[in-house]
């Protein structure tokens, strides 16, 4: 009469002698809330026209500049950015900001081998658990995956060196410090670049790989498969640790564009991972990166690929909590950071947060019609965005007109 559903069942724990009896109580409404939809109803804030928030990091006439990643050093002022001169493949460009991203240096000298990069470069801060030595590492993927190292906060770098007899796409999607002081990193491949012999598999089989470093990023274990499949095309992992430190969540792009993005969880520091679970449409996108605000909320930046979204193909962000991800909730609100004048090509973003709660988000995109993409950052605090939600009507997302 009250709509409550009760289900009782039993299962046997491996090695156990007696079955475990479990009773679940839930309502149909509980289930409805967990079914991923193709659109979303949370508010959307549009920062596209707020030029005072935006800083041009780099632009070159008639030159494609793309796929940027950033890192913020411990002084909370020095920010480093790397990006290719081309779509993924191309010479790696390197810049530094000494004022939290308000201004940027000229292009800095780089090792010769950086000109030979075949894939999106990613930059990460790591600390040696044995010596305490701080390092910066820069990855360049496809086959073979290569690594460049700096031990002087980016003043000088080693040449790119092969890490092992393997490669992959967007190496590494993330590098996460574990409780032990070791690091786990994750990337994907679709069957073409993991081995030296280039091969195309049809249909493609997407595999998520992870590797561990126990010496502060200098050496990495042979990659092991976390998940593999062809019906789903899961890739480009982005990692977020729960506020209590107990759980890692990895958000994943779904490359076939038939489903929403997905998430996997680990409660044992990456030793095992849950089965993939579909995310709400509000978190559906490519190349999720983000940070926690001082109040404990998450801001996650990505390319919008939700099936029913007026900002599809734009650079967007999501504001919510880790529990929203854990429980499959849509989150608090979405933000359009910049209108991309291209159907898809944007938003491999860097996200940094300064001590006062200012987010500095940096990415590439086609910001001007019929012009090649360039590197732009935008700045905001969540309390500023909160006021936008409460002080003026912000319409829920509306699906694009099918005629457009």
mmCIF file with all atom_site columns, N, CA, C and O in Angstrom, residues 80 138 168 207 215 218 243 263 266 276 280 398:
data_model
loop_
_atom_site.group_PDB
_atom_site.id
_atom_site.type_symbol
_atom_site.label_atom_id
_atom_site.label_alt_id
_atom_site.label_comp_id
_atom_site.label_asym_id
_atom_site.label_entity_id
_atom_site.label_seq_id
_atom_site.pdbx_PDB_ins_code
_atom_site.Cartn_x
_atom_site.Cartn_y
_atom_site.Cartn_z
_atom_site.occupancy
_atom_site.B_iso_or_equiv
_atom_site.pdbx_formal_charge
_atom_site.auth_seq_id
_atom_site.auth_comp_id
_atom_site.auth_asym_id
_atom_site.auth_atom_id
_atom_site.pdbx_PDB_model_num
ATOM 1  N N  . UNK A 1 80  ? 52.276 25.537 -14.381 1.00 0.00 ? 80  UNK A N  1
ATOM 2  C CA . UNK A 1 80  ? 52.934 25.107 -15.605 1.00 0.00 ? 80  UNK A CA 1
ATOM 3  C C  . UNK A 1 80  ? 51.897 24.548 -16.565 1.00 0.00 ? 80  UNK A C  1
ATOM 4  O O  . UNK A 1 80  ? 50.933 23.891 -16.141 1.00 0.00 ? 80  UNK A O  1
ATOM 5  N N  . UNK A 1 138 ? 56.450 14.298 -17.264 1.00 0.00 ? 138 UNK A N  1
ATOM 6  C CA . UNK A 1 138 ? 55.659 14.601 -18.456 1.00 0.00 ? 138 UNK A CA 1
ATOM 7  C C  . UNK A 1 138 ? 55.599 13.348 -19.314 1.00 0.00 ? 138 UNK A C  1
ATOM 8  O O  . UNK A 1 138 ? 56.629 12.789 -19.675 1.00 0.00 ? 138 UNK A O  1
ATOM 9  N N  . UNK A 1 168 ? 49.985 3.597  -25.525 1.00 0.00 ? 168 UNK A N  1
ATOM 10 C CA . UNK A 1 168 ? 48.558 3.776  -25.353 1.00 0.00 ? 168 UNK A CA 1
ATOM 11 C C  . UNK A 1 168 ? 48.135 5.186  -25.698 1.00 0.00 ? 168 UNK A C  1
ATOM 12 O O  . UNK A 1 168 ? 48.940 6.002  -26.148 1.00 0.00 ? 168 UNK A O  1
ATOM 13 N N  . UNK A 1 207 ? 40.425 -0.972 -23.879 1.00 0.00 ? 207 UNK A N  1
ATOM 14 C CA . UNK A 1 207 ? 40.958 -1.524 -22.641 1.00 0.00 ? 207 UNK A CA 1
ATOM 15 C C  . UNK A 1 207 ? 41.489 -0.404 -21.770 1.00 0.00 ? 207 UNK A C  1
ATOM 16 O O  . UNK A 1 207 ? 42.232 0.466  -22.241 1.00 0.00 ? 207 UNK A O  1
ATOM 17 N N  . UNK A 1 215 ? 58.702 4.566  -6.910  1.00 0.00 ? 215 UNK A N  1
ATOM 18 C CA . UNK A 1 215 ? 59.929 5.346  -6.710  1.00 0.00 ? 215 UNK A CA 1
ATOM 19 C C  . UNK A 1 215 ? 59.766 6.791  -7.178  1.00 0.00 ? 215 UNK A C  1
ATOM 20 O O  . UNK A 1 215 ? 60.693 7.391  -7.705  1.00 0.00 ? 215 UNK A O  1
ATOM 21 N N  . UNK A 1 218 ? 59.778 7.506  -11.420 1.00 0.00 ? 218 UNK A N  1
ATOM 22 C CA . UNK A 1 218 ? 60.914 7.217  -12.306 1.00 0.00 ? 218 UNK A CA 1
ATOM 23 C C  . UNK A 1 218 ? 60.693 5.942  -13.109 1.00 0.00 ? 218 UNK A C  1
ATOM 24 O O  . UNK A 1 218 ? 61.039 5.882  -14.290 1.00 0.00 ? 218 UNK A O  1
ATOM 25 N N  . UNK A 1 243 ? 36.297 12.490 -0.015  1.00 0.00 ? 243 UNK A N  1
ATOM 26 C CA . UNK A 1 243 ? 36.816 13.362 1.037   1.00 0.00 ? 243 UNK A CA 1
ATOM 27 C C  . UNK A 1 243 ? 37.421 12.617 2.223   1.00 0.00 ? 243 UNK A C  1
ATOM 28 O O  . UNK A 1 243 ? 38.386 13.102 2.826   1.00 0.00 ? 243 UNK A O  1
ATOM 29 N N  . UNK A 1 263 ? 31.430 5.346  -14.562 1.00 0.00 ? 263 UNK A N  1
ATOM 30 C CA . UNK A 1 263 ? 32.311 5.493  -13.412 1.00 0.00 ? 263 UNK A CA 1
ATOM 31 C C  . UNK A 1 263 ? 32.639 4.112  -12.858 1.00 0.00 ? 263 UNK A C  1
ATOM 32 O O  . UNK A 1 263 ? 31.814 3.186  -12.921 1.00 0.00 ? 263 UNK A O  1
ATOM 33 N N  . UNK A 1 266 ? 37.147 2.146  -6.567  1.00 0.00 ? 266 UNK A N  1
ATOM 34 C CA . UNK A 1 266 ? 38.064 1.252  -5.863  1.00 0.00 ? 266 UNK A CA 1
ATOM 35 C C  . UNK A 1 266 ? 38.119 1.657  -4.396  1.00 0.00 ? 266 UNK A C  1
ATOM 36 O O  . UNK A 1 266 ? 38.288 2.841  -4.076  1.00 0.00 ? 266 UNK A O  1
ATOM 37 N N  . UNK A 1 276 ? 31.829 -1.124 -14.313 1.00 0.00 ? 276 UNK A N  1
ATOM 38 C CA . UNK A 1 276 ? 31.432 0.215  -14.756 1.00 0.00 ? 276 UNK A CA 1
ATOM 39 C C  . UNK A 1 276 ? 29.940 0.456  -14.541 1.00 0.00 ? 276 UNK A C  1
ATOM 40 O O  . UNK A 1 276 ? 29.119 -0.437 -14.756 1.00 0.00 ? 276 UNK A O  1
ATOM 41 N N  . UNK A 1 280 ? 24.833 9.947  -14.600 1.00 0.00 ? 280 UNK A N  1
ATOM 42 C CA . UNK A 1 280 ? 23.772 10.834 -15.081 1.00 0.00 ? 280 UNK A CA 1
ATOM 43 C C  . UNK A 1 280 ? 24.240 11.650 -16.286 1.00 0.00 ? 280 UNK A C  1
ATOM 44 O O  . UNK A 1 280 ? 25.443 11.864 -16.491 1.00 0.00 ? 280 UNK A O  1
ATOM 45 N N  . UNK A 1 398 ? 17.847 22.771 -21.647 1.00 0.00 ? 398 UNK A N  1
ATOM 46 C CA . UNK A 1 398 ? 16.860 22.399 -22.649 1.00 0.00 ? 398 UNK A CA 1
ATOM 47 C C  . UNK A 1 398 ? 17.563 21.693 -23.792 1.00 0.00 ? 398 UNK A C  1
ATOM 48 O O  . UNK A 1 398 ? 18.657 22.086 -24.190 1.00 0.00 ? 398 UNK A O  1
#
